[in-house]
Coordinates of C-alpha atoms and ligand atoms in Angstrom, one line a residue:
M1 CA 98.8 48.3 264.7
A2 CA 96.4 48.9 268.0
K3 CA 93.4 51.3 267.8
S4 CA 94.8 54.6 267.5
S5 CA 92.1 57.3 270.1
E6 CA 93.0 59.8 266.3
E7 CA 89.9 60.8 265.4
I8 CA 89.3 61.6 261.1
I9 CA 86.6 63.5 259.4
I10 CA 86.2 61.9 256.1
I11 CA 84.2 64.0 253.6
G12 CA 82.2 62.1 250.9
A13 CA 80.6 59.6 250.9
G14 CA 81.7 58.3 247.0
A15 CA 83.9 56.0 246.4
A16 CA 87.6 56.9 247.7
G17 CA 85.6 58.6 251.1
L18 CA 84.1 54.6 251.7
I19 CA 87.7 52.7 250.6
A20 CA 89.8 55.1 252.9
A21 CA 87.3 54.9 256.0
R22 CA 87.1 50.9 255.2
E23 CA 91.0 51.2 255.1
L24 CA 91.1 53.4 258.5
S25 CA 88.3 52.1 260.9
G26 CA 89.7 49.8 262.0
L27 CA 92.4 51.7 263.3
Y28 CA 91.2 55.0 264.4
K29 CA 87.4 56.6 265.2
I30 CA 86.5 57.3 261.4
T31 CA 83.1 59.8 260.7
I32 CA 82.1 60.1 257.2
L33 CA 80.4 63.6 256.5
E34 CA 78.4 63.3 253.2
A35 CA 75.8 65.9 251.7
R36 CA 73.7 63.8 249.7
N37 CA 70.9 61.2 251.3
T38 CA 72.4 58.3 250.2
T39 CA 76.1 56.8 250.1
G40 CA 78.1 56.3 246.5
G41 CA 78.4 59.8 244.9
R42 CA 79.3 59.4 241.2
I43 CA 78.2 55.8 241.7
N44 CA 74.3 55.6 241.5
T45 CA 72.4 53.1 240.6
I46 CA 68.4 53.3 239.8
Y47 CA 66.8 50.3 241.2
R48 CA 63.0 49.8 240.2
D49 CA 61.1 46.8 242.6
G50 CA 64.7 46.0 243.4
I51 CA 65.6 45.5 240.5
K52 CA 68.7 47.5 238.6
E53 CA 67.2 49.8 236.1
A54 CA 69.8 52.5 234.9
E55 CA 73.0 53.8 236.1
T56 CA 73.1 57.5 236.1
G57 CA 76.7 57.1 236.8
A58 CA 79.5 54.7 236.7
E59 CA 78.8 52.1 234.6
F60 CA 81.4 50.5 232.8
V61 CA 84.2 48.6 234.7
H62 CA 86.8 49.7 232.1
G63 CA 89.0 46.6 231.7
E64 CA 90.8 44.2 234.4
L65 CA 90.8 46.9 236.9
P66 CA 92.7 45.1 239.8
I67 CA 90.9 46.7 242.8
T68 CA 87.4 47.4 241.4
L69 CA 87.3 43.8 239.9
G70 CA 88.8 42.2 243.9
L71 CA 85.9 44.3 245.3
L72 CA 83.1 42.3 243.3
Q73 CA 84.9 39.2 243.8
E74 CA 85.3 39.5 248.0
A75 CA 81.1 41.2 247.4
G76 CA 80.0 38.2 246.1
L77 CA 79.2 40.7 243.1
R78 CA 78.7 39.3 239.6
Y79 CA 79.6 41.2 236.3
Q80 CA 79.4 40.8 232.2
Q81 CA 81.3 41.3 229.7
V82 CA 79.9 44.2 226.9
S83 CA 79.3 43.0 223.7
G84 CA 78.6 44.2 220.5
Q85 CA 79.3 46.3 217.5
M86 CA 80.1 49.9 217.4
F87 CA 77.9 51.8 214.2
R88 CA 78.4 55.3 213.0
V89 CA 75.5 57.3 211.1
N90 CA 76.5 58.2 208.2
N91 CA 74.4 60.3 206.2
R92 CA 71.2 58.4 207.1
Q93 CA 73.1 54.7 206.9
W94 CA 74.6 52.6 209.9
V95 CA 78.1 51.9 209.4
A96 CA 79.6 49.4 211.2
Q97 CA 83.5 51.3 212.5
H98 CA 86.1 49.1 213.9
E99 CA 88.2 51.9 214.6
M100 CA 87.3 55.2 216.6
I101 CA 89.8 56.9 214.9
P102 CA 91.4 56.5 211.9
N103 CA 95.2 55.5 211.4
W104 CA 95.5 55.6 215.0
D105 CA 99.2 53.6 215.2
E106 CA 100.4 56.4 213.7
L107 CA 99.1 58.8 215.4
L108 CA 100.5 57.4 218.7
E109 CA 103.6 57.1 217.6
Q110 CA 103.7 60.7 217.1
M111 CA 102.4 61.4 220.4
E112 CA 104.9 59.1 222.0
K113 CA 107.6 60.8 220.1
S114 CA 106.2 64.4 221.5
P115 CA 109.5 65.6 223.7
A116 CA 107.7 68.4 226.1
D117 CA 104.2 68.0 227.3
M118 CA 101.7 70.0 225.3
T119 CA 97.8 70.3 224.8
M120 CA 96.6 68.6 222.5
Q121 CA 95.4 71.3 220.4
D122 CA 99.3 72.5 220.2
F123 CA 100.0 68.9 218.8
L124 CA 97.8 68.8 216.2
D125 CA 98.6 72.1 215.3
Q126 CA 101.8 70.9 214.8
H127 CA 101.8 68.0 212.9
Y128 CA 98.2 67.4 211.9
P129 CA 97.3 71.3 210.6
Y130 CA 94.0 71.0 209.8
E131 CA 94.0 72.2 206.1
Q132 CA 95.7 68.8 206.0
H133 CA 93.8 66.6 208.5
P134 CA 90.1 68.1 209.0
D135 CA 88.2 64.6 209.1
L136 CA 91.4 63.6 211.6
R137 CA 91.0 66.6 213.5
K138 CA 87.4 66.3 213.8
N139 CA 87.4 62.4 215.0
I140 CA 90.0 63.5 218.0
Q141 CA 88.0 66.2 219.1
G142 CA 85.2 64.4 219.4
F143 CA 86.6 61.1 221.0
V144 CA 88.5 63.1 223.4
Q145 CA 84.9 65.0 224.2
G146 CA 83.2 62.1 224.9
F147 CA 85.2 59.8 226.1
D148 CA 87.8 62.2 228.2
L149 CA 84.9 64.8 229.1
A150 CA 88.1 67.0 228.1
D151 CA 88.5 70.4 226.1
I152 CA 91.2 69.6 223.2
A153 CA 92.9 73.3 223.8
K154 CA 93.6 71.8 227.6
V155 CA 94.1 68.4 227.5
S156 CA 97.3 67.1 227.8
V157 CA 99.0 64.9 225.1
K158 CA 100.9 63.2 227.3
Y159 CA 98.0 62.1 229.3
L160 CA 95.8 61.0 226.4
Y161 CA 99.0 58.6 225.5
N162 CA 99.2 57.1 228.9
E163 CA 95.6 56.3 229.0
W164 CA 95.6 55.4 224.9
T165 CA 98.0 52.9 225.1
N166 CA 96.6 51.0 228.7
E167 CA 93.2 50.7 227.2
D168 CA 91.8 47.3 227.5
E169 CA 89.6 46.3 225.3
K170 CA 87.1 44.5 227.5
N171 CA 84.0 46.4 229.7
F172 CA 81.9 45.1 231.8
R173 CA 78.9 45.7 233.8
I174 CA 77.8 44.8 237.2
D175 CA 74.4 42.3 237.4
K176 CA 73.4 44.4 240.5
G177 CA 74.9 47.6 239.6
Y178 CA 77.6 49.5 240.9
T179 CA 75.6 51.0 244.0
A180 CA 75.6 47.3 245.3
M181 CA 79.5 47.8 244.8
T182 CA 79.6 51.1 247.1
D183 CA 76.7 49.4 249.5
F184 CA 79.3 47.0 250.3
L185 CA 82.0 49.1 251.4
A186 CA 79.7 51.0 253.4
G187 CA 78.5 47.7 255.4
E188 CA 82.0 47.0 255.4
C189 CA 82.9 50.4 257.5
R190 CA 79.9 50.2 259.6
K191 CA 80.8 46.9 260.8
Q192 CA 84.0 48.4 262.1
Q193 CA 82.1 51.1 264.2
C194 CA 82.4 54.0 260.8
N195 CA 79.8 56.2 261.3
I196 CA 78.6 57.9 258.2
I197 CA 76.0 60.6 258.3
T198 CA 74.1 61.8 255.4
N199 CA 72.2 64.7 254.2
T200 CA 75.0 66.8 255.9
T201 CA 77.3 69.6 253.9
V202 CA 80.3 70.9 255.1
T203 CA 80.1 74.3 254.2
A204 CA 83.8 75.2 256.8
V205 CA 87.0 74.0 257.5
E206 CA 89.2 75.9 260.5
W207 CA 92.3 73.7 261.2
S208 CA 95.7 73.5 262.6
A209 CA 98.4 71.3 263.0
G210 CA 96.9 68.2 264.3
K211 CA 93.3 69.7 264.7
V212 CA 90.2 70.2 262.5
Q213 CA 87.5 71.8 263.0
V214 CA 84.2 71.3 260.1
Q215 CA 81.7 73.6 259.7
T216 CA 78.2 72.4 257.9
A217 CA 74.8 74.5 256.6
G218 CA 73.0 72.7 259.1
G219 CA 74.8 74.3 261.5
A220 CA 76.7 71.2 263.4
S221 CA 80.2 71.6 263.8
F222 CA 82.5 68.5 264.2
S223 CA 86.1 68.6 265.5
A224 CA 89.3 65.7 264.6
D225 CA 93.0 65.0 264.5
K226 CA 92.5 64.9 260.8
L227 CA 90.5 65.9 257.9
I228 CA 90.3 63.9 254.4
V229 CA 88.8 65.8 251.5
T230 CA 87.2 63.3 249.1
I231 CA 84.6 66.0 247.2
P232 CA 84.6 66.0 243.4
L233 CA 87.4 68.5 242.0
G234 CA 84.5 70.5 240.8
A235 CA 83.6 71.4 244.0
L236 CA 86.4 72.4 245.0
Q237 CA 87.7 74.4 242.3
K238 CA 84.5 76.6 243.1
N239 CA 85.0 76.8 247.0
T240 CA 82.2 75.4 248.2
I241 CA 84.4 74.0 251.2
S242 CA 86.2 77.1 252.9
F243 CA 89.3 76.4 254.7
S244 CA 90.7 78.6 257.8
P245 CA 93.3 79.1 257.0
A246 CA 92.6 79.4 253.7
I247 CA 95.2 76.8 251.3
P248 CA 95.1 79.0 248.0
D249 CA 97.9 76.3 246.5
Y250 CA 96.1 73.7 247.0
I251 CA 93.1 75.3 245.1
K252 CA 95.2 76.5 242.5
A253 CA 96.1 73.1 242.1
A254 CA 92.6 72.1 242.1
N255 CA 92.0 74.6 239.3
D256 CA 95.3 73.4 237.3
I257 CA 93.7 69.8 236.6
G258 CA 91.0 69.6 233.8
W259 CA 87.1 68.9 234.9
G260 CA 84.7 68.1 231.9
T261 CA 81.1 68.2 232.5
I262 CA 78.8 65.7 231.5
I263 CA 75.0 65.0 230.8
K264 CA 73.9 61.6 230.6
T265 CA 70.2 60.3 229.7
I266 CA 68.6 57.1 230.5
L267 CA 65.4 56.3 228.1
H268 CA 64.1 52.4 228.6
F269 CA 61.6 51.6 225.1
K270 CA 58.3 49.5 224.4
T271 CA 60.5 47.9 221.6
P272 CA 64.0 47.3 220.5
F273 CA 63.0 49.6 217.5
W274 CA 66.7 50.4 216.7
E275 CA 67.0 46.8 215.5
K276 CA 65.7 47.5 212.3
H277 CA 69.1 48.6 211.4
T278 CA 71.3 45.9 213.3
K279 CA 71.2 43.6 215.8
Q280 CA 74.6 44.1 216.5
M281 CA 74.6 48.0 218.8
A282 CA 76.3 47.8 221.5
F283 CA 77.2 52.1 220.3
L284 CA 76.1 54.4 218.0
L285 CA 77.9 57.5 217.2
G286 CA 76.8 60.5 215.1
E287 CA 76.4 64.0 214.6
T288 CA 73.3 64.9 216.9
P289 CA 73.0 67.1 219.7
I290 CA 73.2 64.0 221.8
P291 CA 76.0 62.2 220.3
T292 CA 76.6 59.0 221.5
W293 CA 74.0 56.1 222.3
W294 CA 74.5 52.7 223.6
T295 CA 72.1 49.4 224.7
Q296 CA 73.0 47.3 227.5
S297 CA 74.4 44.5 225.3
P298 CA 74.3 41.4 225.9
S299 CA 71.0 42.1 228.0
R300 CA 68.5 41.8 226.0
V301 CA 66.3 45.0 227.2
N302 CA 64.8 47.8 225.6
I303 CA 67.5 50.5 227.1
L304 CA 69.1 53.4 225.1
T305 CA 71.8 55.5 227.1
G306 CA 72.1 58.9 226.0
W307 CA 75.9 60.5 226.5
L308 CA 76.7 64.5 225.5
G309 CA 80.2 65.2 227.5
G310 CA 82.7 67.8 227.3
P311 CA 82.6 71.2 226.2
P312 CA 79.8 70.5 223.6
S313 CA 77.3 69.6 226.5
V314 CA 78.3 73.2 228.6
A315 CA 75.5 74.7 226.7
Y316 CA 72.9 72.5 227.5
I317 CA 73.7 72.0 231.5
T318 CA 70.8 74.9 232.8
L319 CA 68.2 73.1 230.4
S320 CA 65.5 71.4 232.2
N321 CA 65.0 67.9 232.5
E322 CA 62.0 68.0 230.2
Q323 CA 64.1 70.1 228.4
L324 CA 66.9 67.6 228.4
L325 CA 64.6 64.7 227.6
E326 CA 63.1 66.0 224.5
L327 CA 66.9 66.8 223.4
S328 CA 67.3 63.2 223.7
I329 CA 64.4 62.4 221.8
S330 CA 64.8 63.9 219.4
S331 CA 68.5 62.9 218.5
L332 CA 67.8 59.4 218.2
A333 CA 65.1 60.4 216.2
T334 CA 67.1 61.9 214.0
L335 CA 69.9 58.8 214.2
C336 CA 67.1 55.9 213.7
N337 CA 64.6 57.7 211.1
E338 CA 61.8 57.9 213.6
T339 CA 59.6 60.7 214.3
V340 CA 59.8 62.1 217.4
E341 CA 55.9 61.3 218.4
T342 CA 56.7 57.4 217.6
L343 CA 59.6 57.4 220.0
K344 CA 57.2 59.2 222.6
E345 CA 54.8 57.0 222.0
Q346 CA 56.9 53.8 222.6
L347 CA 58.8 55.7 225.9
V348 CA 58.1 54.3 229.4
S349 CA 60.6 56.0 231.1
S350 CA 63.8 58.0 231.8
H351 CA 66.2 59.0 234.1
I352 CA 67.6 62.2 233.0
A353 CA 71.8 62.7 235.2
N354 CA 72.6 66.4 234.6
W355 CA 75.9 65.9 236.8
S356 CA 77.1 69.4 236.0
A357 CA 74.0 71.1 237.2
D358 CA 74.3 69.7 240.8
P359 CA 76.5 71.8 243.3
H360 CA 78.3 68.9 244.7
F361 CA 79.5 67.9 241.4
A362 CA 79.7 70.6 238.7
G363 CA 80.9 68.4 236.4
G364 CA 81.6 64.3 235.7
Y365 CA 85.1 63.7 235.6
S366 CA 88.3 65.1 235.7
Y367 CA 90.8 64.8 233.0
G368 CA 95.2 65.7 232.6
T369 CA 96.2 68.8 231.5
P370 CA 100.0 69.8 231.1
A371 CA 99.9 71.0 234.7
S372 CA 98.0 67.7 236.2
V373 CA 101.0 66.2 237.7
T374 CA 102.8 68.7 239.7
A375 CA 99.2 70.1 240.9
Q376 CA 98.3 66.1 242.1
A377 CA 102.1 65.9 243.7
L378 CA 100.8 68.7 245.8
L379 CA 97.7 67.9 246.8
N380 CA 98.4 64.1 247.8
A381 CA 101.5 65.4 249.7
G382 CA 98.7 66.5 252.3
I383 CA 99.3 69.4 254.7
E384 CA 100.6 69.1 258.1
N385 CA 99.9 65.6 258.5
T386 CA 96.5 66.9 259.3
L387 CA 94.3 67.7 255.7
Y388 CA 94.3 65.3 253.2
F389 CA 92.7 65.1 249.2
A390 CA 91.4 62.0 247.5
G391 CA 89.1 61.6 245.0
E392 CA 89.5 60.5 241.2
A393 CA 91.0 63.5 239.9
L394 CA 94.0 62.8 242.4
Y395 CA 95.1 59.5 240.5
D396 CA 97.9 59.9 238.2
G397 CA 97.8 55.9 237.0
T398 CA 96.3 54.5 233.4
S399 CA 92.9 54.1 234.4
P400 CA 91.6 58.0 235.2
G401 CA 88.4 59.3 235.7
T402 CA 86.7 56.1 236.8
V403 CA 86.1 54.5 239.9
E404 CA 89.4 52.3 240.0
A405 CA 91.1 55.8 240.3
A406 CA 88.8 56.5 242.7
L407 CA 89.2 53.8 244.7
S408 CA 92.8 53.4 244.3
T409 CA 93.7 57.5 245.8
G410 CA 91.5 56.1 248.7
I411 CA 93.6 53.5 249.4
A412 CA 96.5 55.7 248.7
V413 CA 95.7 58.3 251.8
A414 CA 94.6 55.4 254.2
A415 CA 98.3 53.9 254.0
K416 CA 99.6 57.9 254.2
I417 CA 97.6 58.2 257.4
R418 CA 98.9 54.9 258.4
G419 CA 102.3 55.6 257.4
R420 CA 103.4 53.0 255.2
Q421 CA 104.0 55.5 252.6
Ligands
FAD1 C1 77.7 59.9 234.2 C2 79.1 59.5 234.8 C3 78.9 58.0 234.3 C4 80.5 57.6 234.5 N1 81.0 56.4 234.2 C5 82.0 56.0 234.5 C6 82.1 54.3 234.7 O1 81.6 53.9 233.7 N2 83.4 54.1 234.9 C7 83.9 54.6 236.2 O2 84.7 53.7 236.1 N3 84.1 55.3 236.3 C8 82.6 56.4 235.7 N4 82.7 57.5 236.1 C9 84.2 58.2 236.9 C10 83.4 57.8 238.7 O3 82.0 57.8 239.1 C11 83.9 58.2 239.5 O4 85.6 59.0 238.7 C12 84.2 57.8 240.7 O5 83.0 57.2 241.6 C13 84.2 59.3 241.6 O6 84.5 58.9 242.8 P1 84.9 59.5 244.6 O7 85.1 59.1 245.3 O8 86.1 60.1 243.6 O9 84.1 60.7 244.0 P2 82.6 60.9 244.1 O10 82.0 60.0 243.9 O11 82.3 62.6 243.4 O12 82.3 61.2 246.3 C14 82.5 62.4 246.7 C15 81.1 62.7 247.5 O13 81.7 64.1 247.7 C16 80.3 64.3 248.7 N5 80.6 66.0 248.4 C17 80.6 66.9 247.5 N6 80.3 68.0 248.2 C18 80.2 68.2 250.2 C19 80.5 68.8 251.1 N7 80.5 69.9 251.0 N8 79.9 68.4 252.2 C20 79.8 66.8 251.8 N9 79.8 65.8 250.9 C21 80.5 66.4 249.8 C22 79.5 64.3 247.5 O14 77.5 64.0 247.0 C23 80.2 62.6 247.1 O15 79.0 61.5 247.6 C24 81.7 58.7 235.6 C25 80.9 59.6 236.6 C26 79.3 59.9 236.0 C27 79.2 61.1 236.6

């Protein structure tokens, strides 16, 4: 295909925006406008002296995911499989846990039989009433909140079934960090003369068929023939960009998809004090305000990552990073039978990632509701071959809420624009 004279603006330099730009920049004149001072979006590795110190956003490749692993191979980036065991703290004892949820297979069978889609809450009320199944319900709620960041009263049974039955046991981490992958993509885009402009927040879009005019917070204006919006769903739901003429059906569709909140804390200690309990820990679950923790196993670095997701995290979003650090340390002290003072003395450095407090993200990642499939179809269709949407939340495959999901939608929107779909 010969290079077209058409110009395309992409809002957002996360995984979806960057891969769409790479697919299109040999064929069209592409400009990416990105609010932050860097590319990658919810992929955000922190480096110290050029060495990966923390992943404040995406960390795992959840399974043998073709687009992500293909990109890593293309970029020559190595990755390692996560190893180790999961433990749960019960009455101050660390107990190895082999199944996240007991009677898992029976639960999946019931979910498969469920004829119409409904929320997980309605499904549990029908099949697992609280009086008879209090523990199972607590476990499912904890898992849905922690893994999917989802509200049990909103998340779809069919969505969870689709995700849970396609789960790959293997998880990987990228040696040089996820940002090495988005840096590779950004480099590829620039080689094809794609213009990536950071520190530029889009506030308004005026459009008509075949024409868009984009305004930024700094007062600049950009025009193009087409626009791809890849901002996080939470920002779209909150109308952080105004559209003229307005697109109420599409904003309603965005609000029909679930959006979860997350706080992630990464703590670097002098010694691996948790190894007093076991040297096998990969994940640790408990009942503390920050309930989920993990090591970097098999890497033997003295880092623990805390994770507080879904509705229970909402109450903590307005806390300062100092308060969230206190909360992390006190949670960990309880789980590890240590004093807060000991852990403070052990602490070398910390990174607190409160994505939900950042207006450009307003949360962590999406989850499916019974209304999501219709909403995604509308948003994925685009508007008058002029406005398009992409990003993790518009993915309807088996690895939702992931980098793979974002990459997949970026490739799909580029194919649509090239007229292949
Ligand atoms: C804490 C956390 C942990 C995660 N862990 C994993 C994991 O282990 N594995 C995994 O696969 N996935 C994980 N994810 C999900 C994964 O990070 C995302 O699905 C993926 O990175 C989303 O890419 P995206 O391009 O759709 O959106 P984003 O990466 O969010 O990109 C959108 C971009 O739009 C920009 N933007 C927003 N508003 C504006 C505006 N008005 N003007 C200009 N630019 C704007 C943002 O700054 C951002 O850069 C995690 C996410 C979080 C938050």
